[in-house]
Coordinates of C-alpha atoms and ligand atoms in Angstrom, one line a residue:
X1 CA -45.5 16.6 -24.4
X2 CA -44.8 19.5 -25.4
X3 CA -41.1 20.8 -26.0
X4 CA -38.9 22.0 -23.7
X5 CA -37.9 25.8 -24.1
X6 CA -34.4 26.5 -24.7
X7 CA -33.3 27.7 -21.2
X8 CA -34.3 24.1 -19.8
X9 CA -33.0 22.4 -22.4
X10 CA -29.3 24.1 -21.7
X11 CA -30.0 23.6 -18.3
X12 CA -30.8 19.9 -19.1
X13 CA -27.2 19.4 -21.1
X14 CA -25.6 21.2 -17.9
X15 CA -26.8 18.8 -15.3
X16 CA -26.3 16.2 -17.5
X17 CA -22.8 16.7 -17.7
X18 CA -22.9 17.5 -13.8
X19 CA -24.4 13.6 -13.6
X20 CA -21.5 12.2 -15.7
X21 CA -19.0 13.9 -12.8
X22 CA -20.6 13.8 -9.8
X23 CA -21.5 9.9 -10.7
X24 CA -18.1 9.0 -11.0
X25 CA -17.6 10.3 -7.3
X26 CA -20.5 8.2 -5.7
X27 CA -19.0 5.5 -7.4
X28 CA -15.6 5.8 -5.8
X29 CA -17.6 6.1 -2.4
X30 CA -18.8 2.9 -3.2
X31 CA -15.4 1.6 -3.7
X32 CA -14.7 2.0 -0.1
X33 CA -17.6 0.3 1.5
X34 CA -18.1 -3.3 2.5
X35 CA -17.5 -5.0 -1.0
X36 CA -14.9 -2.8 -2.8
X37 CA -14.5 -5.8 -5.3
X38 CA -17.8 -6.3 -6.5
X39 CA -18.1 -2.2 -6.2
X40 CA -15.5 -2.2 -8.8
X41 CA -17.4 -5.0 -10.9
X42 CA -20.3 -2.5 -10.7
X43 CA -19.8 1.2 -10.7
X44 CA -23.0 3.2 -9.9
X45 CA -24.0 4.1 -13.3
X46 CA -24.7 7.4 -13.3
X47 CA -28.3 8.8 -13.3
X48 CA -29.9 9.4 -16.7
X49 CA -27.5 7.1 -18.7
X50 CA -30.1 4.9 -20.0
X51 CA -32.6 4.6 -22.9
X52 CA -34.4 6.3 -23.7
X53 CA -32.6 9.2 -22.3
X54 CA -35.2 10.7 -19.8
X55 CA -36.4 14.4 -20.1
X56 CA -34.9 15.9 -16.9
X57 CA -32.2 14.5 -14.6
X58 CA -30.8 16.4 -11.8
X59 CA -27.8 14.3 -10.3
X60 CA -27.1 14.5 -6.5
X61 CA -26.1 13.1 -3.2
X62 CA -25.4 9.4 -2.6
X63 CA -26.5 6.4 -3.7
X64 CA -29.5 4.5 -2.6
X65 CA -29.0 0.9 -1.9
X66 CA -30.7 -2.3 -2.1
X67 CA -30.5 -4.8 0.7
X68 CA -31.8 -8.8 1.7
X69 CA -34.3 -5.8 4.2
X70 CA -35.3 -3.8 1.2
X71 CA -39.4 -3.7 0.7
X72 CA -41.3 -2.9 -2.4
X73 CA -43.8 -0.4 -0.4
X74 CA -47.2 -0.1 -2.8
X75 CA -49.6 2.8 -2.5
X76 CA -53.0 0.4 -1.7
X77 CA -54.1 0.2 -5.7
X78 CA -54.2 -3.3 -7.8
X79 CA -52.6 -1.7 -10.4
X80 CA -49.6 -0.2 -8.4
X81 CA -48.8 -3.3 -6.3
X82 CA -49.3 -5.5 -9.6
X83 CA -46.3 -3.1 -10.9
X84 CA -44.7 -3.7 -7.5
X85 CA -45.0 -7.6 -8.0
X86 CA -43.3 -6.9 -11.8
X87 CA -40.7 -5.1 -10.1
X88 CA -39.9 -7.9 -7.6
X89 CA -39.9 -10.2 -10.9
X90 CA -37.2 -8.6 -11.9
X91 CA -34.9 -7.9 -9.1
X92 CA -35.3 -11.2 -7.0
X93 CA -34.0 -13.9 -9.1
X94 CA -30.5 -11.8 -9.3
X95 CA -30.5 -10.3 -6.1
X96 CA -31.4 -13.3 -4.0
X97 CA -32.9 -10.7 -2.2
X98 CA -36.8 -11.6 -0.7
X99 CA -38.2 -8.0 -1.8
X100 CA -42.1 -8.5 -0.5
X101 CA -44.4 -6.1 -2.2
X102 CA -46.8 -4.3 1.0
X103 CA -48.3 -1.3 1.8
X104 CA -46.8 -1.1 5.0
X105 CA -44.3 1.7 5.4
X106 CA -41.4 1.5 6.7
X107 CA -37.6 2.9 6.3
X108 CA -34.8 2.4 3.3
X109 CA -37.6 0.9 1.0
X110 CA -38.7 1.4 -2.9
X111 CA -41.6 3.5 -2.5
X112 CA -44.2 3.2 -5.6
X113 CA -46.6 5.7 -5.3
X114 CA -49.3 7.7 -7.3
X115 CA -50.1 11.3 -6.7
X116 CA -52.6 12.1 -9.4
X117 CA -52.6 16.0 -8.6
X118 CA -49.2 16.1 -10.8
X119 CA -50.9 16.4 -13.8
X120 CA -47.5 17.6 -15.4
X121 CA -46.5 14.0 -15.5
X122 CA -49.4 12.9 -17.7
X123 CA -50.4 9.9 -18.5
X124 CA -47.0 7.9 -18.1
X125 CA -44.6 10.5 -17.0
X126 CA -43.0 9.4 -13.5
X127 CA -40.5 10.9 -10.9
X128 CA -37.7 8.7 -9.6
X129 CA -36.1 10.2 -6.4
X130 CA -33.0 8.0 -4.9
X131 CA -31.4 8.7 -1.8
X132 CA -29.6 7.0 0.7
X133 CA -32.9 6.7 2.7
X134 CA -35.2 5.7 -0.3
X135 CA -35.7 4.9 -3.6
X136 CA -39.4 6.6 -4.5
X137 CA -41.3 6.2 -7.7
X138 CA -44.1 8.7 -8.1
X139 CA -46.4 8.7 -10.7
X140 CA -50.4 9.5 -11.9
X141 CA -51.3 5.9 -12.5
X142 CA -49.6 2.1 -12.7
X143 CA -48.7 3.3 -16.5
X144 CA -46.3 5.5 -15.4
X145 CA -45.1 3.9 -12.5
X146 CA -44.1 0.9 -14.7
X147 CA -42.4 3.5 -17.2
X148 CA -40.3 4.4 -14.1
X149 CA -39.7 0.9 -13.0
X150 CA -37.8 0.8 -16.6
X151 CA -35.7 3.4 -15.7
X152 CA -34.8 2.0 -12.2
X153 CA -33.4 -1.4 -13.9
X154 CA -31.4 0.3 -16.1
X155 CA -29.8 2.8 -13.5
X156 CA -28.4 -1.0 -12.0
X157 CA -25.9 -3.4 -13.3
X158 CA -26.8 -5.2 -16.1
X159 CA -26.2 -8.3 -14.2
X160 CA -29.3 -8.1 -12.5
X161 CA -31.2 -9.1 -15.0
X162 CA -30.1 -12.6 -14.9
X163 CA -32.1 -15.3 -13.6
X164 CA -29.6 -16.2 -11.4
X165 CA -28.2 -15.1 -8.3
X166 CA -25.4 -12.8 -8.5
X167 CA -22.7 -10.4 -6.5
X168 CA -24.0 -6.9 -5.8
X169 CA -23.8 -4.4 -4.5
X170 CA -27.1 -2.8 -6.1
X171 CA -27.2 0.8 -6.1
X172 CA -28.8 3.6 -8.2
X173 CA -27.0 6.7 -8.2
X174 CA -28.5 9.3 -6.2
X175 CA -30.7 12.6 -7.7
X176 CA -33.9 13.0 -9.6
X177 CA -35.0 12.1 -12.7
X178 CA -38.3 13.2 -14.2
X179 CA -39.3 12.0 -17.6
X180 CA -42.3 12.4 -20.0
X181 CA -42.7 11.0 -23.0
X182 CA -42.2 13.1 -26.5
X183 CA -45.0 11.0 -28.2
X184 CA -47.9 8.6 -27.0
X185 CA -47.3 6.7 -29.8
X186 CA -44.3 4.6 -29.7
X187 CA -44.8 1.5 -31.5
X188 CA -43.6 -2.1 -32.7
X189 CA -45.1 -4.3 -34.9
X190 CA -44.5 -7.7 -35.9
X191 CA -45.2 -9.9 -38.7
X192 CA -46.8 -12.7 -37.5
X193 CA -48.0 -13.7 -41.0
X194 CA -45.2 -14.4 -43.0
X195 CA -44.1 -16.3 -40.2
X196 CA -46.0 -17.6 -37.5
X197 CA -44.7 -16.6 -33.8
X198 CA -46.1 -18.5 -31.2
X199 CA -48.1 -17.0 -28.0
X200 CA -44.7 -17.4 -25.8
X201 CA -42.6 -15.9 -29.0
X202 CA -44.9 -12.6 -29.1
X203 CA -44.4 -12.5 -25.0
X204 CA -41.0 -12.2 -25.4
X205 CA -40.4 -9.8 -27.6
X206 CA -43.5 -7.6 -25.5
X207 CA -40.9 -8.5 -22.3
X208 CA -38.4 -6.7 -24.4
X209 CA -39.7 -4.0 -25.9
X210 CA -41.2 -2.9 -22.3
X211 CA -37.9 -2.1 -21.1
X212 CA -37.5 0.6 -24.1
X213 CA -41.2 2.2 -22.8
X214 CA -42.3 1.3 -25.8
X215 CA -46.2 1.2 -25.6
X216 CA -48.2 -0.1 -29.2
X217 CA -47.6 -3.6 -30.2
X218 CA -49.1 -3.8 -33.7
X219 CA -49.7 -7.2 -35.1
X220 CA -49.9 -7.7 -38.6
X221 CA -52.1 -10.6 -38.0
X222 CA -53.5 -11.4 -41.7
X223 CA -51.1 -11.1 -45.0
X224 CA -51.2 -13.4 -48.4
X225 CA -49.4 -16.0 -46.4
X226 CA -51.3 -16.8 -43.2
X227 CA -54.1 -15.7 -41.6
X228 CA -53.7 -16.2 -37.8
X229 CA -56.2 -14.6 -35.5
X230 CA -59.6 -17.2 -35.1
X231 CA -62.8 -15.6 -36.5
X232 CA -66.0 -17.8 -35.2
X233 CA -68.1 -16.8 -38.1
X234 CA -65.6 -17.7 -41.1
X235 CA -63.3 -20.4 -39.7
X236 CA -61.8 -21.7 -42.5
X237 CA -59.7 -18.3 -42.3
X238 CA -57.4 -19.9 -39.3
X239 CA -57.7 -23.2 -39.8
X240 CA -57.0 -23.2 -43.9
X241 CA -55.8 -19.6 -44.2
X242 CA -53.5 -20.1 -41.6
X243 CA -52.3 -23.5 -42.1
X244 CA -49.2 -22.6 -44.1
X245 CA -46.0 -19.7 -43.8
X246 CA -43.1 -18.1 -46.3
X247 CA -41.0 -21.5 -47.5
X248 CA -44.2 -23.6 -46.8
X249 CA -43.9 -24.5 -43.4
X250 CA -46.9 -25.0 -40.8
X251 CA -47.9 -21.6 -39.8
X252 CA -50.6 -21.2 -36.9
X253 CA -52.6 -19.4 -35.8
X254 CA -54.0 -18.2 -32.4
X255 CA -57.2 -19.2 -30.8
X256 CA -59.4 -16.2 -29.3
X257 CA -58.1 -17.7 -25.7
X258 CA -54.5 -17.4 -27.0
X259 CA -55.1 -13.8 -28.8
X260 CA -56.6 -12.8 -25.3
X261 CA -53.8 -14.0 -23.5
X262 CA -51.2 -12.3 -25.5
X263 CA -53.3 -9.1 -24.6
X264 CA -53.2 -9.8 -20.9
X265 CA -49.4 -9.7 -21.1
X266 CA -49.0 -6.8 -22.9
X267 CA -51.8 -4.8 -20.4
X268 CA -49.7 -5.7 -17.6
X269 CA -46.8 -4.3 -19.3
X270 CA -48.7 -1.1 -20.2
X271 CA -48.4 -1.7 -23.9
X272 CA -51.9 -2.1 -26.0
X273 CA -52.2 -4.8 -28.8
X274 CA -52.7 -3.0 -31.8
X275 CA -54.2 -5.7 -34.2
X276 CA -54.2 -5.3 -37.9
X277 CA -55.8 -7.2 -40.7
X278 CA -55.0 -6.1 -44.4
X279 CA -57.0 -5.3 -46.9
X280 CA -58.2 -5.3 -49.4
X281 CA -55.1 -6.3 -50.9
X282 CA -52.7 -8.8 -49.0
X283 CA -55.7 -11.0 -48.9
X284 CA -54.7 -14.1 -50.4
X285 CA -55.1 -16.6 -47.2
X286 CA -58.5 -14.9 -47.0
X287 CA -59.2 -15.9 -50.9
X288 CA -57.9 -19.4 -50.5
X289 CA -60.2 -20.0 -47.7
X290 CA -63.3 -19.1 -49.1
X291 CA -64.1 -19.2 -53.1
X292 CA -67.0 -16.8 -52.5
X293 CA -64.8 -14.1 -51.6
X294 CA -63.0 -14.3 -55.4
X295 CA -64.2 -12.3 -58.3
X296 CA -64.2 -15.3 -60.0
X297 CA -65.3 -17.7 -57.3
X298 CA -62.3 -19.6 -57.6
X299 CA -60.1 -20.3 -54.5
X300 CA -57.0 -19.7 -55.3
X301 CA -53.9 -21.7 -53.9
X302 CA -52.4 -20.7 -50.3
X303 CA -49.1 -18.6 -50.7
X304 CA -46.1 -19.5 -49.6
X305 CA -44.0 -16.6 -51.3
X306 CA -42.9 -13.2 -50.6
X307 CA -44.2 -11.1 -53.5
X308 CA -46.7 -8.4 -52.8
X309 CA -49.6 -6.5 -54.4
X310 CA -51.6 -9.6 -56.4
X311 CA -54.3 -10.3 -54.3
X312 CA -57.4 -8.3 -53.6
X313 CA -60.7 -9.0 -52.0
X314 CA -63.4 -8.4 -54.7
X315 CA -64.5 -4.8 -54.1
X316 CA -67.8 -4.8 -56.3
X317 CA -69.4 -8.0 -54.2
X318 CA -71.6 -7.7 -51.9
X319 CA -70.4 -10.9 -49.6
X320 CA -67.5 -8.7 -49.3
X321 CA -68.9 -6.4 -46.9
X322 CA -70.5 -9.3 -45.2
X323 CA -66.8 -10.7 -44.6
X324 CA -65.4 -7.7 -43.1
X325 CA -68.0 -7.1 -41.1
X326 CA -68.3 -10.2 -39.4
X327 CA -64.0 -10.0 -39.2
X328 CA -63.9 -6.0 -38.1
X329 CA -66.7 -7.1 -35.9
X330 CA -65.1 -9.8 -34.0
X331 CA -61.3 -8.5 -33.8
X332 CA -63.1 -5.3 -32.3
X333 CA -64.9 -7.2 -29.7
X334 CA -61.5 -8.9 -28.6
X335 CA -60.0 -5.4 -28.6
X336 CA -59.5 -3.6 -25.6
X337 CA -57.7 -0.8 -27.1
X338 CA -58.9 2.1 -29.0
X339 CA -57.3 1.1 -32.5
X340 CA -58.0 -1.2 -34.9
X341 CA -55.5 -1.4 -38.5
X342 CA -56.9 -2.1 -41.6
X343 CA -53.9 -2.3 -43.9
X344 CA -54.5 -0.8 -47.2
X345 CA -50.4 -0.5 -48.3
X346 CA -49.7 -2.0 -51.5
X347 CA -53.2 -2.5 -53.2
X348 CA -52.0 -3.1 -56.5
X349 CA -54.7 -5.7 -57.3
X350 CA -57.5 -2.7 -56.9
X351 CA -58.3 0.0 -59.0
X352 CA -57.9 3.1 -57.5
X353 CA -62.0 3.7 -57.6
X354 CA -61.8 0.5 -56.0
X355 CA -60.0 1.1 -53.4
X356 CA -61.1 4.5 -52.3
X357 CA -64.8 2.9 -52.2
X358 CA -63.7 0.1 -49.8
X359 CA -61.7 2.3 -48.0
X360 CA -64.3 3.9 -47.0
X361 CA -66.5 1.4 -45.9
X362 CA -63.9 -0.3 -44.1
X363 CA -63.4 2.2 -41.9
X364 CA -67.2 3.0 -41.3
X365 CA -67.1 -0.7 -40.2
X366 CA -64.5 0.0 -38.1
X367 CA -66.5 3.1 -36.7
X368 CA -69.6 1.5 -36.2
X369 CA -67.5 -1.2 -34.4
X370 CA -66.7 1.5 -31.6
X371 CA -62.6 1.5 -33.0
X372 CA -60.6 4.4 -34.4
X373 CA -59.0 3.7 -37.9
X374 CA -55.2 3.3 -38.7
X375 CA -54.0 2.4 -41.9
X376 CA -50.8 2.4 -43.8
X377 CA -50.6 5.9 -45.4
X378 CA -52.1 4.7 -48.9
X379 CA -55.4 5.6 -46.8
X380 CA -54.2 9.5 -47.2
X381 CA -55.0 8.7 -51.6
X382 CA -58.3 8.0 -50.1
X383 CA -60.3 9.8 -47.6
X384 CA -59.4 9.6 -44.3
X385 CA -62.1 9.0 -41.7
X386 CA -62.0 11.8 -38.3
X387 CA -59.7 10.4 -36.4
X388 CA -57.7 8.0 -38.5
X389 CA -54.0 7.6 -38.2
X390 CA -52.1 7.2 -41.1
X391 CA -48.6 4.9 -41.1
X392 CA -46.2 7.0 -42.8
X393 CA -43.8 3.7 -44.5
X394 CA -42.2 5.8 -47.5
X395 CA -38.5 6.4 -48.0
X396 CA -36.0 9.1 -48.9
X397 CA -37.2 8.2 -52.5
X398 CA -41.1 8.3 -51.9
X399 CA -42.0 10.7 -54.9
X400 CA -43.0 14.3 -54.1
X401 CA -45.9 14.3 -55.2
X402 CA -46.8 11.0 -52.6
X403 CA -44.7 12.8 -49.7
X404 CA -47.1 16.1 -50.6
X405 CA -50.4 13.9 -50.2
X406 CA -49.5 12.6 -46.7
X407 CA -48.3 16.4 -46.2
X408 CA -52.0 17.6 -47.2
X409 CA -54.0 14.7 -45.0
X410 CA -51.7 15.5 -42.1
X411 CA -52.7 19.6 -42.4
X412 CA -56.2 18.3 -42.7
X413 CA -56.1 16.4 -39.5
X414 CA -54.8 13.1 -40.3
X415 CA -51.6 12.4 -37.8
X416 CA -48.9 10.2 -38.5
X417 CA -47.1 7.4 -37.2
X418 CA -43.8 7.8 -38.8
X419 CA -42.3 4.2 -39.8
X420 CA -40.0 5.2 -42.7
X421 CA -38.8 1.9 -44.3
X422 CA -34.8 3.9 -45.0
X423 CA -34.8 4.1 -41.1
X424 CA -36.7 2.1 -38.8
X425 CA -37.8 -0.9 -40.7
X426 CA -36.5 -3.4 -38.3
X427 CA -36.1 -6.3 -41.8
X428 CA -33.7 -3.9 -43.5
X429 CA -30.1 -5.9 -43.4
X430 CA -27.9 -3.3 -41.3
X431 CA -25.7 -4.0 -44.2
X432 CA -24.9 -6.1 -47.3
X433 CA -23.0 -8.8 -45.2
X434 CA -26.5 -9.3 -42.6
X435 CA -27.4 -12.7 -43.2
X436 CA -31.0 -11.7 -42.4
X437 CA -33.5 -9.1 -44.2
X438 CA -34.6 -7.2 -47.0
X439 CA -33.0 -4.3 -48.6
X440 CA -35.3 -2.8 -51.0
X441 CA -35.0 0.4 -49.0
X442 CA -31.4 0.0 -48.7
X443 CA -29.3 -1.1 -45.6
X444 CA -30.3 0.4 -42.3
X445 CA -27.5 0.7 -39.6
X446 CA -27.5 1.3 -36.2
X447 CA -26.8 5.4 -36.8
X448 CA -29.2 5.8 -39.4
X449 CA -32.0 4.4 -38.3
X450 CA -31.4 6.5 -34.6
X451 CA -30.4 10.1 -36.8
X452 CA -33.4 11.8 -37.7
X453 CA -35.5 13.7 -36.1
X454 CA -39.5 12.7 -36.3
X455 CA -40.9 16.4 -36.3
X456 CA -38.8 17.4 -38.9
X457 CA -39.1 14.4 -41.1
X458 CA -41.7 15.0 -43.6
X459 CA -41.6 18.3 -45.0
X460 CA -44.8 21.0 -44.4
X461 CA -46.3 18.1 -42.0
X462 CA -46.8 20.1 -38.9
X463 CA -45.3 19.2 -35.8
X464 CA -48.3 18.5 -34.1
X465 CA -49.6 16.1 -36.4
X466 CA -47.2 13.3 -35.6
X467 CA -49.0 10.7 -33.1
X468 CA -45.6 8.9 -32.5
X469 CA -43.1 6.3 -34.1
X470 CA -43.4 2.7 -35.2
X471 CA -40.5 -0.1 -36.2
X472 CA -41.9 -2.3 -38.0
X473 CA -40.4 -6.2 -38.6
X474 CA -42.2 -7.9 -41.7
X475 CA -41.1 -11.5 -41.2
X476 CA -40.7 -13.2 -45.1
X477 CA -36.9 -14.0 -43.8
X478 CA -37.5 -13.8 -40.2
X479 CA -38.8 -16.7 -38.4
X480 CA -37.4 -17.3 -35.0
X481 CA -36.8 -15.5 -31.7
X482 CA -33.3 -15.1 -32.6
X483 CA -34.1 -13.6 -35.9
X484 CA -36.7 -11.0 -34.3
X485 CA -33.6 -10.2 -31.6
X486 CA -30.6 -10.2 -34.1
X487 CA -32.9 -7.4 -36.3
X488 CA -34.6 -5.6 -34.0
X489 CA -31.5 -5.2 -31.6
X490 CA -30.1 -2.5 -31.5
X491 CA -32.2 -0.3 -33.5
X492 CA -35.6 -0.9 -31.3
X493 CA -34.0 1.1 -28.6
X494 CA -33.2 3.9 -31.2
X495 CA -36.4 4.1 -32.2
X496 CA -38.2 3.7 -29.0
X497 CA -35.8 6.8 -27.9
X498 CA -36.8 8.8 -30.8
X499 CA -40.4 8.2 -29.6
X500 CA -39.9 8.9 -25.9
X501 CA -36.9 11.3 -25.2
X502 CA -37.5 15.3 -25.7
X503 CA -35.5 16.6 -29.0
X504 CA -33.2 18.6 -27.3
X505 CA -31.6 15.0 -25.9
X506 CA -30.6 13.9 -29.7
X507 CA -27.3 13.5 -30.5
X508 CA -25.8 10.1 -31.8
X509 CA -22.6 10.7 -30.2
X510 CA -23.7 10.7 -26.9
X511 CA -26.4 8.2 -28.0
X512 CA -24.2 5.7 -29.2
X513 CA -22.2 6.0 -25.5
X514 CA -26.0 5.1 -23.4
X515 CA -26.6 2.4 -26.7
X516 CA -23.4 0.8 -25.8
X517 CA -24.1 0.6 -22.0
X518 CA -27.1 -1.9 -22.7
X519 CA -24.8 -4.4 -25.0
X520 CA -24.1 -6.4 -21.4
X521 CA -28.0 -5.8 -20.6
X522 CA -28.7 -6.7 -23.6
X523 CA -26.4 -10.1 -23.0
X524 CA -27.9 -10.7 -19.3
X525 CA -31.5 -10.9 -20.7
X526 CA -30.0 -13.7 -23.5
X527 CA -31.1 -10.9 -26.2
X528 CA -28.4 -11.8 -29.3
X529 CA -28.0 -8.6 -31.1
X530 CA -26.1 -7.4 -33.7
X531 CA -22.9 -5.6 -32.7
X532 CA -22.7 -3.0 -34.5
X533 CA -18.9 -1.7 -35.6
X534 CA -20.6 1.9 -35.2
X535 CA -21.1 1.3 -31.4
X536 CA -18.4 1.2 -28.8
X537 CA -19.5 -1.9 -26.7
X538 CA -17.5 -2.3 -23.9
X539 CA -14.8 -5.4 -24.2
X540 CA -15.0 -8.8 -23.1
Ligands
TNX1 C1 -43.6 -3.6 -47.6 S1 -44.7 -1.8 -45.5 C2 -44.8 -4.1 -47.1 C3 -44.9 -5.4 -46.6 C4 -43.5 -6.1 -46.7 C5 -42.4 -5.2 -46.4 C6 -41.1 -5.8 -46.5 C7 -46.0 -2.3 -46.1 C8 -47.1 -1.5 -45.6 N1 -45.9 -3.3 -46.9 O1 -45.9 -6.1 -47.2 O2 -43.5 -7.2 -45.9 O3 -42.4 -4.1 -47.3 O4 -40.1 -5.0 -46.0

């Protein structure tokens, strides 16, 4: 998307500020009708105050209401009424409410509807129009419909996302919002190496990283500690490679049914499964597996440490290239999506000549594979294949001279995905006191990793040459769901804003106000997050 001029985005600010007013008087109507108790329990919230913020929200008129009558009404598309059928997921449980998804029409019902003539909504841009009469989501495809359908549960309470029934009403304050994201890149990843995650794990952190919109879920699926995607042609990788974690523990690793599964769910959340393996360094679970892979032809031990950097696959070999052929050949074939990550951070087991030569054949494997290359943005100190992304994970203290080779790739065509480790590395402890995390690049609270601005970031990197954002959570002290929630919350939501909401919307101050709105959402959906003293969560 491309920016809003200046006139649109004063005008944005103004109606913003109009919402903030005008919802306060819906939600005193609403204070006279049938249930002023529960009315009081849930003011409307007023349109727009959600995240991340949405590009364009023009508040007006009354509130639309949901009833036990209400109907899900589907434009006739598999893809529409299976975003319908999410929808109803959601809302029943709390609600109580029946909610049928059909294509009939018929009056006071949430409309889902695609009009692929509004090509200014792109590819998961939506409208949401809510009136007393309706509630209509229009979009060009089921991608942005279920963008919209993220919106729509955070303009009600926060109660219904409980699993159980509760008092309503449930209403969404009236007006327009329409919203396209800034970047099509807006990323997670997590760690699955360190520690293992299970299949259910990984669903639950997709389950909460859809309501952000965010839409890449990068698994780091091979490190020095565990290797934990199947690969039919070398086995031993998964069932020796990953038969250990950080501390020693089991590990795991997923079964191409399990792997495929995991992709399912995130396709019907509109997110695609970015899969990485590492290399050549970060290869030690590959080593231990197989002797033949070793300079030396000596397996060494499996890992169960957290240093980095001493492993490498053996460049001059040729079994080598036999290895990542087979691997690249097979996570490619499992690979719906257009990406595939080879790693290529920390190589400090591989001489630089090294490296750039199996750089480069790496990614001609990936090529010849039908995939498009990312790597971490040591692939910028070699050369770049058309296309590539590059992972931008430096710091305020990357040297100049590594910040200037990025800058040079990225004016030669290389774009970014911008996951600086002082800001959005979701294993940074918020501060010295977190019991959980890393702080090699320093402690990484709520306001910092929200306050910088992505275009702006890395200096003569033009604009245009960053793909998105990416929060990365490496897992050596991370190793249950509580641990990926306490980190991750609330900075995802930060980051997945940054990604998503135009420029011209930035400004922690009013952020933090939205941020502090989804601590009870946050609660409802059993998501234990760190509360931040820089956020003003509402008591109690
Ligand atoms: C750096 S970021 C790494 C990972 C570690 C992480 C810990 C990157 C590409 N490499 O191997 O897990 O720091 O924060």
């Amino acid at each position: 998307m491309s920016q809003p001029r200046p006139f649109s985005r004063l005008l944005g600010s103004l109606l913003l500020a109009a919402a903030a007013t005008l919802s306060c008087a819906v939600a005193a109507d609403a204070d006279d009708a049938a249930e002023p108790a529960a009315a009081r329990a849930h003011p409307v919230r007023p349109l727009g105050q959600i995240v991340p913020a949405p590009a364009s929200v023009l508040p007006g008129g009354p509130p639309y209401t949901l009833t036990p009558q209400t109907t899900i009404q589907v434009d006739a598309s598999p893809g529409v009424r299976a975003v319908g059928e999410y929808l109803a997921g959601v809302l029943r449980p709390s609600t109580g409410y029946a909610l049928p998804v059909t294509e009939a029409r018929g009056p006071g019902g949430i409309r889902l509807r695609l009009r692929s003539a509004e090509r200014e909504l792109g590819d998961e841009g939506y409208r949401l129009q809510s009136s007393r009469d309706a509630l209509t989501l229009t979009a060009r495809g089921p991608a942005g419909l279920f963008r919209a359908v993220q919106t729509l549960r955070q303009q009600l309470p926060a109660a219904v996302e409980k699993d159980t029934r509760q008092p309503g009403p449930w209403q969404v304050a009236g007006g327009t919002i329409t919203d396209t994201p800034r970047y099509g890149h807006r990323g997670a990843m997590l760690d699955v190496s360190r520690h293992f995650f299970t299949v259910d794990q990984v669903k639950r952190y997709v389950d909460q990283l859809a309501l952000y919109k965010i839409n890449k879920l990068h698994l780091h699926l091979s490190d020095d500690q565990g290797w934990r995607i199947a690969v039919d042609s070398w086995p031993r990788l998964a069932t020796y490679g990953g038969s250990t974690q950080v501390g020693g523990g089991p590990g795991g690793y997923y079964t191409k049914a399990q792997y495929k599964e995991i992709l399912r769910y995130a396709a019907a959340r509109h997110m695609e499964v970015v899969p990485e393996i590492d290399m050549p360094g970060h290869t030690n679970a590959a080593l231990a597996s197989y002797a033949e892979l070793n300079c030396s032809g000596v397996a060494p031990p499996l890992y169960t440490g957290t240093s980095v950097g001493f492993s490498s696959l053996c460049v001059p070999k040729a079994i080598t290239y036999d290895f990542i052929d087979d691997v690249i050949r097979e996570v490619a074939a499992l690979t719906p999506g257009k990406y595939l990550h080879i790693g290529g951070d920390e190589a400090h087991s591989t001489s630089h000549e090294d490296y750039v030569a199996f750089m480069d054949r790496a990614q001609a494997t990936v090529a010849k594979y039908g995939k498009t290359v990312i790597g971490w943005h040591q692939l910028t100190g070699a050369t770049p294949a058309e296309g590539a992304l590059a992972q931008y994970w430096g710091l305020d203290g990357t040297s100049p001279a590594e910040k200037a080779q990025v800058a040079r790739a990225a004016q030669n065509g290389t774009r970014l995905i911008l996951s600086p480790a002082d800001r959005v590395y979701l294993d940074m402890k918020y501060t010295k006191d977190t019991p959980l995390g890393l702080a090699w690049a320093g402690y990484v609270e709520v306001q910092r990793s929200y306050d910088w601005d992505p275009a702006a970031y890395l200096p003569g990197v033009p604009a245009s040459a960053i793909a998105g954002v990416e929060a990365p959570l490496w897992s050596e002290t991370i190793s249950t769901s509580d641990h990926i929630e306490y980190m991750a919350f609330p900075r995802l939501p930060g980051v997945a804003e940054l990604g998503w909401s135009p420029a011209s919307t930035h400004d922690w101050e009013k952020y933090k106000v939205r941020l502090a709105a989804q601590g009870p959402r946050m609660e409802a959906l059993g998501i234990d997050y760190y509360r931040s003293p820089q956020v003003p969560w509402p008591a109690g």
